[in-house]
Every structure is written in structure tokens, then in C-alpha cells.
């Protein structure tokens, strides 16, 4: 017996498995699940080495960030504001510790909790 699917309001959030990450990696690529972007508050992507940060959208559009220089690196700050993804590329002095970058953008490092 086939049952019809329950209709869902277009603005209702899609259910997401609790273990599915909002941000993940595929090699050196950072992947963001746009289907659930409203659940993401903010994230930082730090440029490493001589390669430039490039944002590739599903429609083929690409946005390339400045590469920086020996004294600066590019930090890509992602924020979700009213359901819209805001991307901001910021030059930042190369830090000796990632915690310096996190602190400058208002992030606080904390020890991971096990079993929660």
C-alpha cells in the first residue's frame, strides 16, 4: 500500500540528521550544506600557503579572494543574517596561533566534550 507524502510548507525547515555536519571537508575543500544554512550562525575559513581562497557556487559562479602576502593572510568570515549567507574576506596578520584569529573574530576556543 502506498501512502501519499505529507505536504510540507515551503518555509518549513527540512529535517536534518543530528549527525550530519553543516560544514565539512572534501580534501582541502570546505563544504557548506546550503539546504540547512539557517542552522549555521558563522564560520571562519583561514587561507593557508600561497593558494587563494575560492568560493564556488552550485551554478558555476566562482569568487576568488586575494592571496595575501608574507605578512598577511586572507580570512573568509561566513555569517548567516536573516537566512542569507554573508561572505566577507578580511586581510589578517599571519598569526602564530589560530587562537589569535579566532579571538579577533569573537570565537572562543573550548575543550571538546566527549559523549554529548
PDB file of C-alpha atoms in Angstrom:
ATOM      1  CA  UNK A   1       0.000   0.000   0.000  1.00  0.00           C
ATOM      2  CA  UNK A   2       1.372   3.400  -0.976  1.00  0.00           C
ATOM      3  CA  UNK A   3       0.715   6.373   1.221  1.00  0.00           C
ATOM      4  CA  UNK A   4       0.870   9.919  -0.104  1.00  0.00           C
ATOM      5  CA  UNK A   5       3.693  12.086   1.186  1.00  0.00           C
ATOM      6  CA  UNK A   6       2.676  14.631   3.758  1.00  0.00           C
ATOM      7  CA  UNK A   7       2.654  18.124   2.301  1.00  0.00           C
ATOM      8  CA  UNK A   8       5.164  20.468   3.864  1.00  0.00           C
ATOM      9  CA  UNK A   9       5.028  24.255   3.994  1.00  0.00           C
ATOM     10  CA  UNK A  10       7.673  25.721   1.652  1.00  0.00           C
ATOM     11  CA  UNK A  11       9.155  27.764   4.511  1.00  0.00           C
ATOM     12  CA  UNK A  12       9.318  24.841   6.951  1.00  0.00           C
ATOM     13  CA  UNK A  13      12.859  23.598   7.599  1.00  0.00           C
ATOM     14  CA  UNK A  14      13.817  20.221   6.176  1.00  0.00           C
ATOM     15  CA  UNK A  15      14.619  17.651   8.843  1.00  0.00           C
ATOM     16  CA  UNK A  16      18.358  17.024   9.191  1.00  0.00           C
ATOM     17  CA  UNK A  17      20.058  14.070  10.777  1.00  0.00           C
ATOM     18  CA  UNK A  18      21.652  15.172  14.046  1.00  0.00           C
ATOM     19  CA  UNK A  19      24.989  13.755  12.926  1.00  0.00           C
ATOM     20  CA  UNK A  20      25.076  15.466   9.518  1.00  0.00           C
ATOM     21  CA  UNK A  21      27.595  18.314   9.658  1.00  0.00           C
ATOM     22  CA  UNK A  22      26.700  21.795   8.472  1.00  0.00           C
ATOM     23  CA  UNK A  23      30.319  22.364   7.446  1.00  0.00           C
ATOM     24  CA  UNK A  24      32.603  19.592   6.251  1.00  0.00           C
ATOM     25  CA  UNK A  25      35.720  18.905   4.198  1.00  0.00           C
ATOM     26  CA  UNK A  26      36.496  17.105   0.965  1.00  0.00           C
ATOM     27  CA  UNK A  27      40.286  17.121   0.800  1.00  0.00           C
ATOM     28  CA  UNK A  28      41.251  20.784   1.035  1.00  0.00           C
ATOM     29  CA  UNK A  29      37.744  21.967   0.059  1.00  0.00           C
ATOM     30  CA  UNK A  30      35.366  23.304   2.697  1.00  0.00           C
ATOM     31  CA  UNK A  31      31.761  22.276   2.029  1.00  0.00           C
ATOM     32  CA  UNK A  32      28.730  24.065   3.458  1.00  0.00           C
ATOM     33  CA  UNK A  33      25.305  22.428   3.363  1.00  0.00           C
ATOM     34  CA  UNK A  34      23.224  25.300   1.999  1.00  0.00           C
ATOM     35  CA  UNK A  35      19.995  23.361   2.429  1.00  0.00           C
ATOM     36  CA  UNK A  36      20.315  23.921   6.168  1.00  0.00           C
ATOM     37  CA  UNK A  37      22.209  27.213   6.121  1.00  0.00           C
ATOM     38  CA  UNK A  38      19.720  28.782   8.568  1.00  0.00           C
ATOM     39  CA  UNK A  39      21.164  26.469  11.246  1.00  0.00           C
ATOM     40  CA  UNK A  40      24.666  27.859  10.703  1.00  0.00           C
ATOM     41  CA  UNK A  41      25.497  31.033  12.616  1.00  0.00           C
ATOM     42  CA  UNK A  42      29.040  31.724  11.477  1.00  0.00           C
ATOM     43  CA  UNK A  43      32.281  30.110  10.409  1.00  0.00           C
ATOM     44  CA  UNK A  44      35.848  31.091   9.539  1.00  0.00           C
ATOM     45  CA  UNK A  45      37.981  29.767   6.702  1.00  0.00           C
ATOM     46  CA  UNK A  46      41.660  30.624   7.006  1.00  0.00           C
ATOM     47  CA  UNK A  47      43.832  30.844   3.907  1.00  0.00           C
ATOM     48  CA  UNK A  48      46.970  28.729   4.175  1.00  0.00           C
ATOM     49  CA  UNK A  49      50.019  28.897   1.968  1.00  0.00           C
ATOM     50  CA  UNK A  50      50.224  30.589  -1.421  1.00  0.00           C
ATOM     51  CA  UNK A  51      46.864  29.364  -2.781  1.00  0.00           C
ATOM     52  CA  UNK A  52      43.976  31.797  -2.897  1.00  0.00           C
ATOM     53  CA  UNK A  53      40.595  31.067  -1.341  1.00  0.00           C
ATOM     54  CA  UNK A  54      37.957  30.428  -3.985  1.00  0.00           C
ATOM     55  CA  UNK A  55      34.213  30.176  -3.359  1.00  0.00           C
ATOM     56  CA  UNK A  56      32.426  28.016  -5.943  1.00  0.00           C
ATOM     57  CA  UNK A  57      28.631  28.137  -6.113  1.00  0.00           C
ATOM     58  CA  UNK A  58      26.473  25.306  -7.441  1.00  0.00           C
ATOM     59  CA  UNK A  59      25.655  27.316 -10.586  1.00  0.00           C
ATOM     60  CA  UNK A  60      29.346  27.521 -11.550  1.00  0.00           C
ATOM     61  CA  UNK A  61      29.928  31.069 -10.291  1.00  0.00           C
ATOM     62  CA  UNK A  62      33.306  31.470  -8.574  1.00  0.00           C
ATOM     63  CA  UNK A  63      34.592  34.212  -6.275  1.00  0.00           C
ATOM     64  CA  UNK A  64      38.374  34.416  -5.755  1.00  0.00           C
ATOM     65  CA  UNK A  65      39.869  36.138  -2.709  1.00  0.00           C
ATOM     66  CA  UNK A  66      43.202  37.968  -2.562  1.00  0.00           C
ATOM     67  CA  UNK A  67      46.132  35.698  -1.684  1.00  0.00           C
ATOM     68  CA  UNK A  68      47.713  37.942   0.922  1.00  0.00           C
ATOM     69  CA  UNK A  69      51.471  38.370   1.241  1.00  0.00           C
ATOM     70  CA  UNK A  70      54.233  37.072   3.525  1.00  0.00           C
ATOM     71  CA  UNK A  71      52.871  39.194   6.400  1.00  0.00           C
ATOM     72  CA  UNK A  72      49.111  38.760   5.878  1.00  0.00           C
ATOM     73  CA  UNK A  73      46.659  36.003   5.085  1.00  0.00           C
ATOM     74  CA  UNK A  74      43.046  36.088   3.951  1.00  0.00           C
ATOM     75  CA  UNK A  75      40.318  35.058   6.379  1.00  0.00           C
ATOM     76  CA  UNK A  76      36.901  34.302   4.923  1.00  0.00           C
ATOM     77  CA  UNK A  77      34.231  35.066   7.513  1.00  0.00           C
ATOM     78  CA  UNK A  78      30.839  33.462   6.874  1.00  0.00           C
ATOM     79  CA  UNK A  79      27.771  34.711   8.711  1.00  0.00           C
ATOM     80  CA  UNK A  80      24.093  33.924   8.336  1.00  0.00           C
ATOM     81  CA  UNK A  81      21.944  37.022   8.770  1.00  0.00           C
ATOM     82  CA  UNK A  82      18.175  36.692   8.401  1.00  0.00           C
ATOM     83  CA  UNK A  83      18.657  33.440   6.475  1.00  0.00           C
ATOM     84  CA  UNK A  84      21.125  34.917   3.999  1.00  0.00           C
ATOM     85  CA  UNK A  85      24.750  33.846   3.791  1.00  0.00           C
ATOM     86  CA  UNK A  86      27.177  36.765   4.049  1.00  0.00           C
ATOM     87  CA  UNK A  87      30.791  36.232   2.947  1.00  0.00           C
ATOM     88  CA  UNK A  88      33.490  38.683   3.979  1.00  0.00           C
ATOM     89  CA  UNK A  89      37.155  38.372   3.008  1.00  0.00           C
ATOM     90  CA  UNK A  90      39.424  40.066   5.533  1.00  0.00           C
ATOM     91  CA  UNK A  91      43.201  40.540   5.334  1.00  0.00           C
ATOM     92  CA  UNK A  92      44.705  39.488   8.648  1.00  0.00           C
ATOM     93  CA  UNK A  93      48.275  39.457  10.006  1.00  0.00           C
ATOM     94  CA  UNK A  94      49.704  35.958   9.861  1.00  0.00           C
ATOM     95  CA  UNK A  95      49.215  34.654  13.395  1.00  0.00           C
ATOM     96  CA  UNK A  96      51.471  32.291  15.250  1.00  0.00           C
ATOM     97  CA  UNK A  97      48.410  30.534  16.688  1.00  0.00           C
ATOM     98  CA  UNK A  98      44.912  30.007  15.265  1.00  0.00           C
ATOM     99  CA  UNK A  99      43.529  31.149  18.621  1.00  0.00           C
ATOM    100  CA  UNK A 100      44.672  34.698  17.757  1.00  0.00           C
ATOM    101  CA  UNK A 101      42.477  34.630  14.644  1.00  0.00           C
ATOM    102  CA  UNK A 102      39.526  33.087  16.489  1.00  0.00           C
ATOM    103  CA  UNK A 103      39.733  35.725  19.232  1.00  0.00           C
ATOM    104  CA  UNK A 104      39.892  38.578  16.722  1.00  0.00           C
ATOM    105  CA  UNK A 105      36.624  37.359  15.170  1.00  0.00           C
ATOM    106  CA  UNK A 106      34.901  36.774  18.514  1.00  0.00           C
ATOM    107  CA  UNK A 107      35.268  32.988  18.702  1.00  0.00           C
ATOM    108  CA  UNK A 108      36.214  31.323  21.979  1.00  0.00           C
ATOM    109  CA  UNK A 109      38.157  28.081  21.946  1.00  0.00           C
ATOM    110  CA  UNK A 110      36.830  25.422  24.259  1.00  0.00           C
ATOM    111  CA  UNK A 111      37.772  21.850  25.013  1.00  0.00           C
ATOM    112  CA  UNK A 112      35.620  19.318  23.153  1.00  0.00           C
ATOM    113  CA  UNK A 113      33.064  17.497  25.247  1.00  0.00           C
ATOM    114  CA  UNK A 114      33.044  13.724  24.917  1.00  0.00           C
ATOM    115  CA  UNK A 115      29.792  11.808  24.762  1.00  0.00           C
ATOM    116  CA  UNK A 116      27.477  14.787  24.417  1.00  0.00           C
TER     117      UNK A 116
END
